[in-house]
mmCIF file of C-alpha atoms in Angstrom:
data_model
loop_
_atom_site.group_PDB
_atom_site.id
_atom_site.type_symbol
_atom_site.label_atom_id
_atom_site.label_comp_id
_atom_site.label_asym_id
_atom_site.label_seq_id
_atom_site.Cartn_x
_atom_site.Cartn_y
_atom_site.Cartn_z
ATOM 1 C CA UNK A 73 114.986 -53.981 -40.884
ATOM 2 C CA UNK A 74 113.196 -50.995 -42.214
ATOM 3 C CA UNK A 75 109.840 -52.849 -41.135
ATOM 4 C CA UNK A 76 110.970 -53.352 -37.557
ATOM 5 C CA UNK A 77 112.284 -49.250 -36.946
ATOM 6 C CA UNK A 78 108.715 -47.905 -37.146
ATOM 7 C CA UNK A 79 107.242 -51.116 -34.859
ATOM 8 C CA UNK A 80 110.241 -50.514 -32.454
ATOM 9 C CA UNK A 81 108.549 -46.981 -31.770
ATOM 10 C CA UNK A 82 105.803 -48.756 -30.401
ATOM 11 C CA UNK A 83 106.239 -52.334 -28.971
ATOM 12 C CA UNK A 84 110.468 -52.399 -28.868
ATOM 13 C CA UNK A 85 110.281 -55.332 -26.449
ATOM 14 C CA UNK A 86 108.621 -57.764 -29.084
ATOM 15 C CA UNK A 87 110.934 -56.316 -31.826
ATOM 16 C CA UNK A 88 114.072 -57.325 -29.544
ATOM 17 C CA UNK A 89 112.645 -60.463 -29.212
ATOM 18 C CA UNK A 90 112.591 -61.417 -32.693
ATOM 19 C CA UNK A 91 116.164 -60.180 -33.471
ATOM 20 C CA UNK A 92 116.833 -62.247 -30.094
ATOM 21 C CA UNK A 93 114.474 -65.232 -31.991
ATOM 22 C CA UNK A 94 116.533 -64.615 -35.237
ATOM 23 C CA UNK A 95 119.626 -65.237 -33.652
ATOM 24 C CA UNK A 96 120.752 -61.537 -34.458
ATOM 25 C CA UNK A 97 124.308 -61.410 -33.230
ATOM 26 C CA UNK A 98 127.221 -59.172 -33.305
ATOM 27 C CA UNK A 99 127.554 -59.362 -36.981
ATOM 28 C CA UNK A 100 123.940 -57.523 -37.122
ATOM 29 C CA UNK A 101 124.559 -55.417 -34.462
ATOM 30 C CA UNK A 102 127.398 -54.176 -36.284
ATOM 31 C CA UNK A 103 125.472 -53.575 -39.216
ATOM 32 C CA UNK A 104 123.106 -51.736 -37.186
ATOM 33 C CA UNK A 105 125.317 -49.490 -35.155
ATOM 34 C CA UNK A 106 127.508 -48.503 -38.631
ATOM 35 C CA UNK A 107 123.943 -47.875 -40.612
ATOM 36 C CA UNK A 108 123.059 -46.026 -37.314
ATOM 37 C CA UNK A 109 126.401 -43.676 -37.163
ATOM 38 C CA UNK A 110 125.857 -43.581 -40.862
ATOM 39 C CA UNK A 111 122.278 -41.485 -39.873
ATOM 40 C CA UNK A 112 123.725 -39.926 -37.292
ATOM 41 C CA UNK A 113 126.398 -38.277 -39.721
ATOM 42 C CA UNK A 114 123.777 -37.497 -42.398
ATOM 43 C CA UNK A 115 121.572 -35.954 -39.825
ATOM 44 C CA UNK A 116 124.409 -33.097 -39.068
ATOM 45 C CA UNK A 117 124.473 -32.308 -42.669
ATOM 46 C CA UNK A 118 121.929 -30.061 -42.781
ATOM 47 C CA UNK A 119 123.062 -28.224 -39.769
ATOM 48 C CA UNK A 120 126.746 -28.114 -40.510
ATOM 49 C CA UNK A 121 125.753 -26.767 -43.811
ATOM 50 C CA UNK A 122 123.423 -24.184 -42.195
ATOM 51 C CA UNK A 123 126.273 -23.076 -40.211
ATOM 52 C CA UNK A 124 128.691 -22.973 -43.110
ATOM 53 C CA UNK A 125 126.406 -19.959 -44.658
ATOM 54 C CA UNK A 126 125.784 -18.182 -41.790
ATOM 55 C CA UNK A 127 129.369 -18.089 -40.517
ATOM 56 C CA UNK A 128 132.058 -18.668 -43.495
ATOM 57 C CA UNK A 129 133.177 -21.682 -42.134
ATOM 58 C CA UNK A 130 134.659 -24.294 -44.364
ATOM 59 C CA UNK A 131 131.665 -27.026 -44.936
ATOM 60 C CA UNK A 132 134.358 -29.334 -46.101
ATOM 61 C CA UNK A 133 136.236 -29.498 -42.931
ATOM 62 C CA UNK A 134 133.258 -29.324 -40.682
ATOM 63 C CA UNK A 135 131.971 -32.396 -42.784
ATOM 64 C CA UNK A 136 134.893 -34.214 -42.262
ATOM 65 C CA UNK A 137 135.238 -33.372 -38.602
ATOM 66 C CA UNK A 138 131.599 -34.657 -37.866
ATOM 67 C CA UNK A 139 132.221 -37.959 -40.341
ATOM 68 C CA UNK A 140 135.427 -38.527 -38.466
ATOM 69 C CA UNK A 141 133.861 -38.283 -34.990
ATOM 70 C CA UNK A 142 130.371 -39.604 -35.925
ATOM 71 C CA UNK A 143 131.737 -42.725 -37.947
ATOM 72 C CA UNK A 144 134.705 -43.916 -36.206
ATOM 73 C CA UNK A 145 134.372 -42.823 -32.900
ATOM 74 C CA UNK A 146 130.696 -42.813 -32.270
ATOM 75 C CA UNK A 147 130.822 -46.704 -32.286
ATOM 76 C CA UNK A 148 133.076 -47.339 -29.977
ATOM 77 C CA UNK A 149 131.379 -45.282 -27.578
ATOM 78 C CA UNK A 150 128.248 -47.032 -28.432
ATOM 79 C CA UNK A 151 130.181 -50.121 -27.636
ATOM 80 C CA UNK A 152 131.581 -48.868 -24.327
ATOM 81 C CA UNK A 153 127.482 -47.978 -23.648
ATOM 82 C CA UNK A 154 126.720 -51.282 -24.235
ATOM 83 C CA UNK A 155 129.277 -52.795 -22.168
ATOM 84 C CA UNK A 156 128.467 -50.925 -19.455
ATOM 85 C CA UNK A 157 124.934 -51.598 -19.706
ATOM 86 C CA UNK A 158 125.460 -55.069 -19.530
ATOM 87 C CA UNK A 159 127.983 -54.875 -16.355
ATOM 88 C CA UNK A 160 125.106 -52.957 -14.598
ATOM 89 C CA UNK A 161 122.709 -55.607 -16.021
ATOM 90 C CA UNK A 162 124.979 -58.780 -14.381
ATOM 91 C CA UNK A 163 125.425 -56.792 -11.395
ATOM 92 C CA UNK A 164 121.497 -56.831 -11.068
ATOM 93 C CA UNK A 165 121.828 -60.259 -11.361
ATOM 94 C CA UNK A 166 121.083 -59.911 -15.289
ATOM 95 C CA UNK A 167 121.571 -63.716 -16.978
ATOM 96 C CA UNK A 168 122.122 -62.283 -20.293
ATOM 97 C CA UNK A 169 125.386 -62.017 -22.020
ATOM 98 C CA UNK A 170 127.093 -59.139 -23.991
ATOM 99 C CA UNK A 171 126.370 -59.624 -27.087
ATOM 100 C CA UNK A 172 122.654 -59.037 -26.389
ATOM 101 C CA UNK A 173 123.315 -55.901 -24.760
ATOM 102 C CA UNK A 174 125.779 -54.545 -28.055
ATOM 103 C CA UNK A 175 122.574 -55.864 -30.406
ATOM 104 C CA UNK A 176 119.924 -53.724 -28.390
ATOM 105 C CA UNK A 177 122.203 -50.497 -28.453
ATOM 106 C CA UNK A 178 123.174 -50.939 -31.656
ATOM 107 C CA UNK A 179 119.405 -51.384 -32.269
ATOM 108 C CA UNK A 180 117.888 -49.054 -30.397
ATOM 109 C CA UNK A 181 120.426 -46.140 -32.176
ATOM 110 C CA UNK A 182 119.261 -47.118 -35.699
ATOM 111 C CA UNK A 183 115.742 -47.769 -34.352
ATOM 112 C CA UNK A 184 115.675 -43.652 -33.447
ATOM 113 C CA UNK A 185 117.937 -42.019 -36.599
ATOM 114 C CA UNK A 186 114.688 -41.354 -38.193
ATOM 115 C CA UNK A 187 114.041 -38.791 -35.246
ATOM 116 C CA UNK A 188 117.640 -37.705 -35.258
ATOM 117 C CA UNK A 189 117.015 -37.086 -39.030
ATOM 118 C CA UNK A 190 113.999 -35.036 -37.785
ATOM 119 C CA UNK A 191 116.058 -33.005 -35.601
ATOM 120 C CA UNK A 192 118.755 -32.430 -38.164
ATOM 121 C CA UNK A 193 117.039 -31.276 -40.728
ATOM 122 C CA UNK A 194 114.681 -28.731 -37.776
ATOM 123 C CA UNK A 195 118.546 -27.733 -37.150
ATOM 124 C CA UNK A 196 119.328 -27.196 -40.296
ATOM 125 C CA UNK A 197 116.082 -24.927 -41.533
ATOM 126 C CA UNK A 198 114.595 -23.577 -38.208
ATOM 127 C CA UNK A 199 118.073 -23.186 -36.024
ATOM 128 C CA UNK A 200 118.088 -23.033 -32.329
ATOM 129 C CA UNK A 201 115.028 -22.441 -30.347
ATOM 130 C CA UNK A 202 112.139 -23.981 -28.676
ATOM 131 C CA UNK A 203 111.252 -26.416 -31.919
ATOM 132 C CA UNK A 204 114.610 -27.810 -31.865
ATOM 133 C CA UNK A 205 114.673 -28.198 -28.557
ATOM 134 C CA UNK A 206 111.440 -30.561 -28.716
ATOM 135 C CA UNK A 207 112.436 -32.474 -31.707
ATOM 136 C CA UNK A 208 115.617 -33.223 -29.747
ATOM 137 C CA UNK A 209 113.753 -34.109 -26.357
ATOM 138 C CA UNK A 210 111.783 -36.539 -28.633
ATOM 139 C CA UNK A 211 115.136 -37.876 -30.435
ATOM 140 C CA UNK A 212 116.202 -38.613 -27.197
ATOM 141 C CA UNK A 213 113.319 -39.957 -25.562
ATOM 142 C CA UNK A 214 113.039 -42.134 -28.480
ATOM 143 C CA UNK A 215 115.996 -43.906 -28.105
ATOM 144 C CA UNK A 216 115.873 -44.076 -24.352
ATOM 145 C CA UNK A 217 112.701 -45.881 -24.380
ATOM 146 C CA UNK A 218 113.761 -47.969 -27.197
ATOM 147 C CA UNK A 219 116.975 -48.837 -25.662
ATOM 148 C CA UNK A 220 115.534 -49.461 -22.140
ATOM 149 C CA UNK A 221 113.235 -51.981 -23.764
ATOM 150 C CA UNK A 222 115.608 -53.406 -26.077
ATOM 151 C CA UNK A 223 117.821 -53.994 -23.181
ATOM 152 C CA UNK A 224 115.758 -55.507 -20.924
ATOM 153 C CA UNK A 225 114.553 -58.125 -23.362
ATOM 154 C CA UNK A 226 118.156 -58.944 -23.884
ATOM 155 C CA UNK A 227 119.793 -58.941 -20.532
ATOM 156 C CA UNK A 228 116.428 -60.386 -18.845
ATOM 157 C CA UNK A 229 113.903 -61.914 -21.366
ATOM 158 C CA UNK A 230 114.639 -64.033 -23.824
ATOM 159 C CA UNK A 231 111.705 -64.231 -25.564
ATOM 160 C CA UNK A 232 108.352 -62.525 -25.230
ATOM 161 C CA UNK A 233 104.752 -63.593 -26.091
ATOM 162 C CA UNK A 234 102.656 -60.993 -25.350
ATOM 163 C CA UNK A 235 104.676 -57.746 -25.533
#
């Protein structure tokens, strides 16, 4: 797995294609979106701590705020994504099936926490302003264009030679 994040940067579609090839399944995509959420959370850190200094605030409670909503609810909305997704996907006449679309979200989020690390910690020592703003344009873009990808090999290819 931690071979395939940097290679999904830069050919997603054949990475897909070998989880496809694998027979990665919702029990991987599971692992993936919790180890994804997991980043997500730890990416906050440095920002929610940041915060804590600068205003009082209790680091505790904002910690357990962002765990609560970045842990347990940030899945299921990943999972409502996906489903989504793959409605749009059948409606275009997509012959993939669900549980491709939940493995290339789930993917695609773990395949960009090392950017949303990036833009956590550029949070969490620079603060708002036009470097965060990039890092988080790039975070984004990131998974976009690994998710797009991902998605497309799932809903429409099943496996790629030449990606």
């Amino acid at each position: 797995m931690s071979r395939d994040i940097p290679r999904a940067w830069i050919r997603p579609r054949r990475v897909m294609a070998e989880h496809i090839a694998r027979g990665t399944g919702d029990s991987e995509a599971f692992i993936f979106l919790m180890a994804g959420c997991l980043m997500v959370f730890v990416s906050r850190l440095p920002a929610l701590s940041r915060d804590a200094f600068l205003t009082g605030a209790d680091f505790m409670v904002a910690m357990g705020g962002a765990l609560m909503a970045l842990v347990f609810l940030l899945p299921l909305v990943m999972l409502a994504v996906a489903y989504l997704a793959h409605l749009v996907a059948k409606a275009l006449r997509a012959p993939g099936r669900a549980e491709g679309a939940r493995v290339a979200t789930s993917w695609a989020l773990l395949a960009a926490s090392p950017a949303m690390l990036l833009n956590g910690l550029t949070e969490g020592f620079i603060g708002a302003g036009s470097a965060l703003d990039l890092v988080g344009l790039f975070a984004l873009g990131g998974f976009i264009w690994i998710w797009v990808n991902s998605l497309y090999v799932a809903e429409w290819e099943r496996e790629i030679t030449n990606a």
